[in-house]
Every structure is written in structure tokens, then in C-alpha cells.
Amino acid sequence: MIYFDNAATTKMCKEACEAMFPLLGELCGNPSSAHEAGQAAASALFIAHRDISSCLGCEPNEIFFTSCGSEGDTMALLSAAEYGTSQGKRHIISQKAEHHAVLNTLKALEKHGFEITLLDVDQYGMVSPENIARSIRTETALVTIMTANNEIGTIQPIAEIGKICRERNVLFHTDAVQAAGHIPLDVTALNCDMLTISAHKFHGPKGVGAVYIRRGVPVTPLIYGGGQERGKRGGTENLPAIVGMAAALKHCVSVMSERTEYISTLRDRLIDGISELPNAHLNGHPTIRLCGNVSFCFGDTEGERLVYLLNKKGICCSSASACSSGLSEPSHVMLAIGRSPELAKGSLRLSLSEYNTAEEIETVISEIRNIIYNL
Ligand code: PLP
């Protein structure tokens, strides 16, 4: 099997597996227990807070562990919404190509009386900071813009957007689920107040994530429970997964530059190979994109069909985001970058990792070529 669906989820790295293993057996304590086993667990939790925060350039008590990226996004948005309400601010700005974890939370807030402005993106999926500046009003509570897009890989000018928000005294959240572990993220340099990550996108375990919420921004818990995570996220911590996430992120950060160079070389070869095919249109920014993302639309060829035929050849990839594949609707991201509904249905995403090889890239190019010429 050749796995090219790392934007959907990744294989766990050795570092994460090794860090988790003892916590699945002997080290079984609950961090809230006063005895020795509990204290060992509490200490592992403390170290995970410290490691994640040092990878993101914040304080350990500004990190809240969650069950996934969707939870982190929801927690950040609802916290900003409640804080905004307390100040008479009920307007939120985002953009049309966000992940559904953000878009659907915004829809829910709209039902509760918030006014949502969804900005257009350009042909590459890039949002304009000037447009954001123009859209901010006195009643704007929050700007939320993803760091990198999950379908087309475009990386947004987050630091610039954050600077505008800070100057205008508006909270700024970024969904960094696709970016974490793959590009440098420092919350101070990015000028953000809130940032979401999810472990399974950077070779950590599934079902665990974290949200950075700057000290001073009031947090609204989604789960009250027994006071875990300083009373902001109740429920016994998924300690093995949290420790695995911290190990995975630390590892990604330590090998980021070599890994990026290696994966970018594979990506560029794949883009060159596919670009030679008839009716192949690259989606996303030609250079300002995640090193592992390759996304194309193919004339009138359905993306779902390409995924099916490639799967028969042992190649795993996706036709849009994993969360929305299976639906016959064209992807909202493809529509946002101006693809026609017909072309939008023909999107194919191949997302790479360091576990892919140059041979696999050649195999995939040749299989896609066979499919396109024989359809
Ligand atoms: N945000 C982005 C950009 C994503 O790509 C995803 C998952 O694909 C999510 C949020 C949701 O993350 P999770 O699957 O951990 O809930």
C-alpha cells in the first residue's frame, strides 16, 4: 500500500509510540490522585504541558488539552464569543475556505445572534490582510483564519493578520491543525491569541489535541467536569495520548528543516509529473503551500472516481477533505478559489510525509497517467 493521505491522518512516529507505551501499562495512575501512581501521572502531564508550550512559544498554563482539533476550534471560538458578548461585541470575521470545524461553529453562533463575515479568498486560497482590516468594526469580537488549508495547502499570512487584529484590539484565533509540526509556529511571532493543533496530523495519536489560549483571554469550558485543565476542560486526561502528542510535536520540531526539504522535493516532482497531464490544474498557491500538499483538478474527471481507481492500485489518497468525501457536493474550498462546480468535483489531493519515497512518487505519477489516458 502507498499512503498519500497524510492531510487526513498520519502514521504515528516511533518517538510517540515509545513515549506512550509505559502509560498504557504500568504507569496507569490518574493525574488527580494523591498517591505515588497519581503523582507520576501528574508529572507526565506537567511535562507534556511544558513540551507542547515550548514548541509553540507560550507558557504551559496557556495550553489546554482537548480530544481533537474540532474541539480546540470550538473551545476557542465559543470562548471568544462569550467574551465578546460580555463587551457588547457580536461580530466575527473568517473566510470561505476554512475547515468545517470552524465554519459549522460559526453557523451555530449565527443562530445565536452573532453576525458572521466570511471573506473571499483569491484564486490560490489566500485571504487578504487588507480585506480583514477593512472588515473589522468596533463590534468585532474575533477574527479566525486557518494557518494552512487542509485541501489545497495554502499558507495564510498569519503574522500580518495577527498584527492587524492586535492593533485593532480584536481577538485572533488560528486553526493550525494542518500546519503544526510542519511549519514553525510561535504564538508571539504570529501575534495570535488562540491557536489549535491536533496530534494525528503530525504523527501523534488520534483523538487528542490542544488549544493555546493566551493568558488574560477568558476561557469558556465545553466540559465542566471535575476541574481538570485548571477547570477549563473537565474529564480525566487521556494521558497516553497527551504524552504521545507531546513526543510527536517535539520530534517534528527537531527534524523540521531536513524533513521539509525532503518532502518538498518529493512534492515538487509529483506536481511536475501531474502537471504534464491534459486538463490538470494545480490547486493552491504555487509556492506558499505546505511541503506535503499536492492538489489538482482534472477537467471533467470526477475526483471520487480517481480515488477509487487509485485505491484499486494500492494507492491511498483523497478527493477533497476526508471529512467531506463521500458527499457528492463539490468542495467549498474549490468553489471558494473560483473552480466551477464541475471542475471542483474533479479534485484529487495527495498529501505526503517523510515516510514516502521517490519510487512511490514515480509509481503514482505513472498510475495517474494510465488512468487519465484510459478513462
Ligand atoms: N482543522 C483543520 C484545518 C483540519 O484539517 C482538521 C481535520 O482534518 C480539523 C480542523 C479537525 O481536526 P480533528 O480531526 O482532530 O477534529
Coordinates of C-alpha atoms and ligand atoms in Angstrom, one line a residue:
M1 CA 0.0 0.0 0.0
I2 CA 1.2 3.5 -0.8
Y3 CA -0.1 6.1 1.6
F4 CA -0.7 9.6 0.3
D5 CA -3.4 10.8 2.6
N6 CA -1.4 12.5 5.4
A7 CA -3.6 15.5 5.5
A8 CA -6.4 13.2 6.6
T9 CA -4.3 11.5 9.2
T10 CA -0.7 10.3 9.7
K11 CA 1.1 7.2 10.8
M12 CA 2.4 7.5 14.4
C13 CA 6.1 8.1 14.7
K14 CA 8.4 5.9 16.8
E15 CA 9.0 8.6 19.3
A16 CA 5.3 9.0 20.1
C17 CA 4.8 5.2 20.3
E18 CA 7.7 4.8 22.7
A19 CA 6.6 7.7 24.9
M20 CA 3.1 6.3 25.2
F21 CA 3.9 2.7 25.8
P22 CA 4.6 2.8 29.6
L23 CA 1.5 4.8 30.1
L24 CA -0.6 2.1 28.6
G25 CA 0.6 -0.4 31.2
E26 CA 2.5 0.1 34.4
L27 CA 2.1 3.9 34.6
C28 CA -1.6 3.8 34.9
G29 CA -2.3 6.5 37.5
N30 CA -4.8 9.3 37.3
P31 CA -3.1 12.7 37.5
S32 CA -5.7 13.8 40.0
S33 CA -4.9 11.1 42.5
A34 CA -2.8 12.0 45.5
H35 CA -0.8 8.7 45.7
E36 CA 2.5 7.8 44.1
A37 CA 1.0 6.5 40.8
G38 CA -1.2 9.6 40.5
Q39 CA 1.8 11.8 41.1
A40 CA 3.8 10.1 38.4
A41 CA 0.9 10.7 36.1
A42 CA 0.6 14.3 37.2
S43 CA 4.3 14.8 36.5
A44 CA 3.9 13.3 33.0
L45 CA 1.1 15.7 32.4
F46 CA 3.1 18.6 33.6
I47 CA 6.0 17.7 31.2
A48 CA 3.6 17.4 28.3
H49 CA 2.3 20.9 29.0
R50 CA 5.8 22.2 29.2
D51 CA 6.9 20.4 26.0
I52 CA 3.9 21.5 23.9
S53 CA 4.2 25.0 25.2
S54 CA 7.9 25.2 24.4
C55 CA 7.2 24.1 20.8
L56 CA 4.6 26.9 20.4
G57 CA 6.5 29.6 22.3
C58 CA 3.9 30.0 25.1
E59 CA 3.5 29.3 28.8
P60 CA 2.5 25.8 30.0
N61 CA -0.7 27.1 31.6
E62 CA -1.8 28.7 28.3
I63 CA -2.2 25.1 26.8
F64 CA -5.4 23.2 27.3
F65 CA -5.5 19.6 26.2
T66 CA -8.6 18.5 24.1
S67 CA -9.9 15.4 22.4
C68 CA -9.3 16.7 18.8
G69 CA -8.8 19.7 16.6
S70 CA -12.5 20.2 16.2
E71 CA -12.8 20.6 20.0
G72 CA -10.0 23.1 20.2
D73 CA -11.5 25.2 17.4
T74 CA -14.9 25.1 19.2
M75 CA -13.4 26.0 22.5
A76 CA -11.5 28.9 21.1
L77 CA -14.5 30.3 19.1
L78 CA -17.0 29.9 21.9
S79 CA -14.6 31.5 24.4
A80 CA -14.2 34.5 22.1
A81 CA -17.9 34.6 21.5
E82 CA -18.7 34.7 25.2
Y83 CA -16.1 37.2 26.0
G84 CA -17.2 39.4 23.0
T85 CA -20.8 39.2 24.3
S86 CA -19.7 40.5 27.7
Q87 CA -18.3 43.5 25.9
G88 CA -21.2 44.0 23.5
K89 CA -19.2 42.7 20.5
R90 CA -21.1 40.1 18.4
H91 CA -19.4 40.2 15.0
I92 CA -16.9 37.5 13.8
I93 CA -14.7 37.6 10.7
S94 CA -13.5 34.4 9.0
Q95 CA -13.0 33.2 5.4
K96 CA -14.8 30.9 3.0
A97 CA -12.2 28.2 2.7
E98 CA -12.0 27.4 6.5
H99 CA -12.4 23.8 7.8
H100 CA -15.9 22.8 8.8
A101 CA -14.7 22.6 12.4
V102 CA -14.7 26.4 12.3
L103 CA -17.4 27.0 9.7
N104 CA -20.0 24.9 11.5
T105 CA -19.2 26.5 14.8
L106 CA -19.7 29.9 13.2
K107 CA -23.0 28.7 11.8
A108 CA -24.1 27.7 15.3
L109 CA -23.0 31.1 16.6
E110 CA -25.0 32.8 13.8
K111 CA -28.1 31.0 15.1
H112 CA -27.4 32.6 18.5
G113 CA -27.4 36.1 17.0
F114 CA -23.8 36.6 16.0
E115 CA -23.1 38.3 12.7
I116 CA -20.5 36.4 10.7
T117 CA -18.5 37.9 7.8
L118 CA -16.9 35.2 5.6
L119 CA -14.3 36.8 3.4
D120 CA -13.5 35.7 -0.1
V121 CA -10.1 34.2 -0.9
D122 CA -8.2 34.7 -4.1
Q123 CA -7.5 32.0 -6.8
Y124 CA -4.8 30.5 -4.6
G125 CA -7.0 30.4 -1.5
M126 CA -5.2 33.3 0.1
V127 CA -7.1 35.8 2.3
S128 CA -6.2 39.5 2.0
P129 CA -5.0 41.1 5.2
E130 CA -6.2 44.5 3.9
N131 CA -9.6 43.0 3.4
I132 CA -9.6 41.8 7.0
A133 CA -8.5 45.3 8.2
R134 CA -11.4 46.8 6.2
S135 CA -13.9 44.4 7.7
I136 CA -13.1 45.0 11.3
R137 CA -15.6 47.1 13.2
T138 CA -16.0 48.3 16.7
E139 CA -18.3 45.4 17.4
T140 CA -15.9 42.7 16.0
A141 CA -15.1 40.1 18.7
L142 CA -12.9 37.8 16.8
V143 CA -11.0 37.1 13.6
T144 CA -10.4 33.4 12.9
I145 CA -8.2 32.4 9.9
M146 CA -6.6 29.0 9.4
T147 CA -2.8 28.8 9.2
A148 CA -2.8 26.4 6.3
N149 CA -5.6 24.9 4.2
N150 CA -6.3 21.2 4.6
E151 CA -7.4 20.7 0.9
I152 CA -5.0 22.9 -1.1
G153 CA -2.2 23.6 1.4
T154 CA -2.1 27.4 1.0
I155 CA -0.4 29.0 4.0
Q156 CA -2.0 32.3 5.1
P157 CA -0.1 35.5 6.2
I158 CA -0.9 34.8 9.8
A159 CA 1.6 37.1 11.5
E160 CA 0.4 40.0 9.4
I161 CA -3.3 39.3 10.1
G162 CA -2.5 38.9 13.8
K163 CA -0.7 42.3 13.9
I164 CA -3.7 44.0 12.4
C165 CA -6.0 42.3 15.0
R166 CA -3.7 43.3 17.8
E167 CA -3.6 46.9 16.7
R168 CA -7.4 47.0 16.4
N169 CA -7.8 45.2 19.8
V170 CA -9.7 42.2 18.3
L171 CA -9.0 38.6 19.4
F172 CA -7.3 36.5 16.8
H173 CA -7.6 32.7 16.5
T174 CA -5.8 30.4 14.0
D175 CA -6.7 26.8 13.2
A176 CA -3.1 25.4 12.9
V177 CA -4.3 21.8 12.7
Q178 CA -2.6 21.2 9.3
A179 CA 0.4 23.4 10.0
A180 CA 1.5 22.2 13.4
G181 CA 4.7 20.1 13.2
H182 CA 5.2 21.1 9.5
I183 CA 5.9 24.8 9.7
P184 CA 7.4 26.8 12.5
L185 CA 4.7 28.1 14.9
D186 CA 5.5 30.7 17.5
V187 CA 2.4 32.3 19.0
T188 CA 4.3 35.6 19.8
A189 CA 5.7 35.9 16.3
L190 CA 2.2 35.0 14.8
N191 CA 0.5 37.6 17.1
C192 CA -2.3 35.2 17.9
D193 CA -4.4 34.9 21.0
M194 CA -5.6 31.4 20.3
L195 CA -4.2 28.5 18.2
T196 CA -5.5 24.9 17.7
I197 CA -3.5 21.8 17.0
S198 CA -4.4 18.1 16.6
A199 CA -1.9 15.3 17.2
H200 CA -2.9 12.9 14.4
K201 CA -1.8 15.4 11.7
F202 CA 1.8 15.3 12.9
H203 CA 2.4 11.6 13.6
G204 CA 0.9 11.6 17.0
P205 CA -2.1 9.6 18.2
K206 CA -5.7 10.2 17.1
G207 CA -8.3 11.7 19.5
V208 CA -6.1 14.2 21.2
G209 CA -5.3 17.9 20.5
A210 CA -4.5 21.1 22.3
V211 CA -5.6 24.7 22.2
Y212 CA -3.4 27.6 23.1
I213 CA -5.4 30.4 24.8
R214 CA -3.3 33.5 25.8
R215 CA -3.3 34.3 29.5
G216 CA -5.9 37.0 30.1
V217 CA -8.4 35.7 27.5
P218 CA -11.3 34.2 29.5
V219 CA -11.9 30.5 28.6
T220 CA -15.4 29.1 28.3
P221 CA -15.3 25.3 29.1
L222 CA -17.1 23.0 26.9
I223 CA -16.9 20.3 29.6
Y224 CA -17.0 21.4 33.2
G225 CA -16.4 18.0 34.9
G226 CA -14.0 17.7 37.9
G227 CA -11.8 20.7 37.3
Q228 CA -9.1 19.2 35.1
E229 CA -7.0 21.5 32.9
R230 CA -7.3 24.3 35.6
G231 CA -11.1 24.0 35.5
K232 CA -11.4 24.8 31.8
R233 CA -11.6 21.3 30.3
G234 CA -13.1 18.7 32.6
G235 CA -12.7 14.9 32.3
T236 CA -9.9 12.6 33.2
E237 CA -7.0 13.4 30.9
N238 CA -6.1 10.9 28.1
L239 CA -2.6 10.8 29.4
P240 CA -1.1 8.3 27.0
A241 CA -2.4 10.3 24.0
I242 CA -1.3 13.6 25.5
V243 CA 2.2 12.3 26.2
G244 CA 2.3 10.8 22.6
M245 CA 1.3 14.1 21.2
A246 CA 4.0 16.0 23.0
A247 CA 6.6 13.5 21.9
A248 CA 5.4 13.7 18.3
L249 CA 5.4 17.5 18.2
K250 CA 8.8 17.7 19.8
H251 CA 10.2 15.3 17.3
C252 CA 8.6 17.2 14.3
V253 CA 10.1 20.4 15.5
S254 CA 13.5 18.9 15.9
V255 CA 13.6 17.5 12.4
M256 CA 11.5 20.1 10.7
S257 CA 14.0 21.7 8.3
E258 CA 15.5 18.4 6.9
R259 CA 12.1 16.8 6.7
T260 CA 10.6 19.9 4.9
E261 CA 13.4 19.8 2.4
Y262 CA 13.0 16.1 1.7
I263 CA 9.2 16.2 1.4
S264 CA 9.2 19.4 -0.7
T265 CA 11.5 17.7 -3.2
L266 CA 9.0 14.8 -3.5
R267 CA 6.1 17.2 -3.7
D268 CA 7.7 19.3 -6.5
R269 CA 8.4 16.2 -8.6
L270 CA 4.8 15.0 -8.1
I271 CA 3.5 18.4 -9.1
D272 CA 5.7 18.5 -12.2
G273 CA 4.7 14.9 -13.2
I274 CA 1.0 15.5 -12.8
S275 CA 1.1 19.0 -14.5
E276 CA 2.1 17.3 -17.7
L277 CA -1.2 15.5 -17.9
P278 CA -4.0 17.0 -20.0
N279 CA -6.5 19.2 -18.2
A280 CA -4.5 19.1 -14.9
H281 CA -4.9 22.3 -12.9
L282 CA -2.9 22.8 -9.7
N283 CA -4.9 24.0 -6.7
G284 CA -3.5 26.2 -4.1
H285 CA -0.6 28.6 -4.1
P286 CA 2.3 27.6 -6.3
T287 CA 5.0 28.3 -3.6
I288 CA 3.4 29.4 -0.4
R289 CA 2.0 25.9 0.5
L290 CA 2.6 23.1 2.9
C291 CA 5.5 20.9 1.9
G292 CA 3.3 17.8 1.8
N293 CA 0.3 19.1 -0.1
V294 CA -0.4 18.3 -3.8
S295 CA -3.9 19.1 -5.1
F296 CA -5.2 19.0 -8.7
C297 CA -8.4 19.3 -10.5
F298 CA -8.7 17.3 -13.7
G299 CA -11.1 18.6 -16.4
D300 CA -14.3 16.6 -16.2
T301 CA -12.9 13.6 -14.4
E302 CA -14.6 13.0 -11.1
G303 CA -12.2 13.1 -8.1
E304 CA -14.1 10.3 -6.4
R305 CA -13.5 8.1 -9.4
L306 CA -9.8 8.8 -9.4
V307 CA -9.6 7.9 -5.7
Y308 CA -11.4 4.7 -6.4
L309 CA -9.2 3.7 -9.3
L310 CA -6.0 4.6 -7.5
N311 CA -7.2 2.6 -4.4
K312 CA -7.5 -0.4 -6.7
K313 CA -3.8 0.1 -7.5
G314 CA -3.0 0.2 -3.7
I315 CA -2.6 4.0 -3.6
C316 CA -4.5 5.9 -0.8
C317 CA -5.4 9.5 -1.4
S318 CA -8.5 11.7 -1.2
S319 CA -10.7 13.7 -3.5
A320 CA -11.3 16.6 -1.0
S321 CA -11.0 16.7 2.8
A322 CA -11.6 13.3 4.3
C323 CA -14.4 14.8 6.4
S324 CA -16.5 15.7 3.4
S325 CA -15.6 12.9 0.9
G326 CA -18.5 10.7 0.3
L327 CA -20.7 13.7 -0.2
S328 CA -21.4 14.4 -3.9
E329 CA -21.3 18.2 -3.3
P330 CA -18.3 20.0 -4.8
S331 CA -15.9 21.0 -2.1
H332 CA -16.5 24.5 -0.6
V333 CA -12.7 25.2 -0.8
M334 CA -12.6 24.5 -4.6
L335 CA -15.6 26.8 -5.1
A336 CA -14.0 29.5 -2.9
I337 CA -10.9 29.5 -5.1
G338 CA -13.2 30.0 -8.1
R339 CA -13.3 26.5 -9.6
S340 CA -16.5 25.8 -11.5
P341 CA -18.8 23.2 -9.8
E342 CA -17.8 20.6 -12.5
L343 CA -14.1 21.2 -12.1
A344 CA -14.4 21.3 -8.3
K345 CA -15.8 17.7 -8.3
G346 CA -12.6 16.6 -10.0
S347 CA -10.2 17.4 -7.2
L348 CA -7.5 15.0 -6.1
R349 CA -5.4 15.5 -3.0
L350 CA -2.2 13.6 -2.5
S351 CA -0.6 14.5 0.9
L352 CA 2.9 13.3 1.6
S353 CA 5.0 12.6 4.6
E354 CA 8.6 11.7 5.3
Y355 CA 7.7 8.0 5.1
N356 CA 7.1 8.4 1.3
T357 CA 9.8 7.7 -1.2
A358 CA 10.9 8.9 -4.7
E359 CA 9.9 5.5 -6.1
E360 CA 6.4 5.9 -4.7
I361 CA 6.1 9.3 -6.4
E362 CA 7.1 7.8 -9.8
T363 CA 4.6 4.9 -9.3
V364 CA 1.8 7.4 -8.5
I365 CA 2.6 9.6 -11.5
S366 CA 2.5 6.6 -13.8
E367 CA -0.7 5.2 -12.4
I368 CA -2.5 8.6 -12.6
R369 CA -1.2 9.0 -16.2
N370 CA -2.6 5.5 -17.1
I371 CA -6.0 6.3 -15.5
I372 CA -6.3 9.7 -17.2
Y373 CA -5.3 8.4 -20.7
N374 CA -7.6 5.4 -20.4
L375 CA -10.8 6.9 -19.0
Ligands
PLP1 N1 -9.0 22.0 11.1 C1 -8.3 21.5 10.0 C2 -7.7 22.5 9.1 C3 -8.3 20.2 9.7 O1 -7.7 19.7 8.6 C4 -9.0 19.3 10.6 C5 -9.0 17.8 10.3 O2 -9.0 17.4 9.1 C6 -9.6 19.8 11.7 C7 -9.6 21.1 12.0 C8 -10.3 18.9 12.7 O3 -9.3 18.1 13.4 P1 -9.8 16.8 14.2 O4 -9.9 15.8 13.1 O5 -8.6 16.5 15.1 O6 -11.0 17.1 14.9

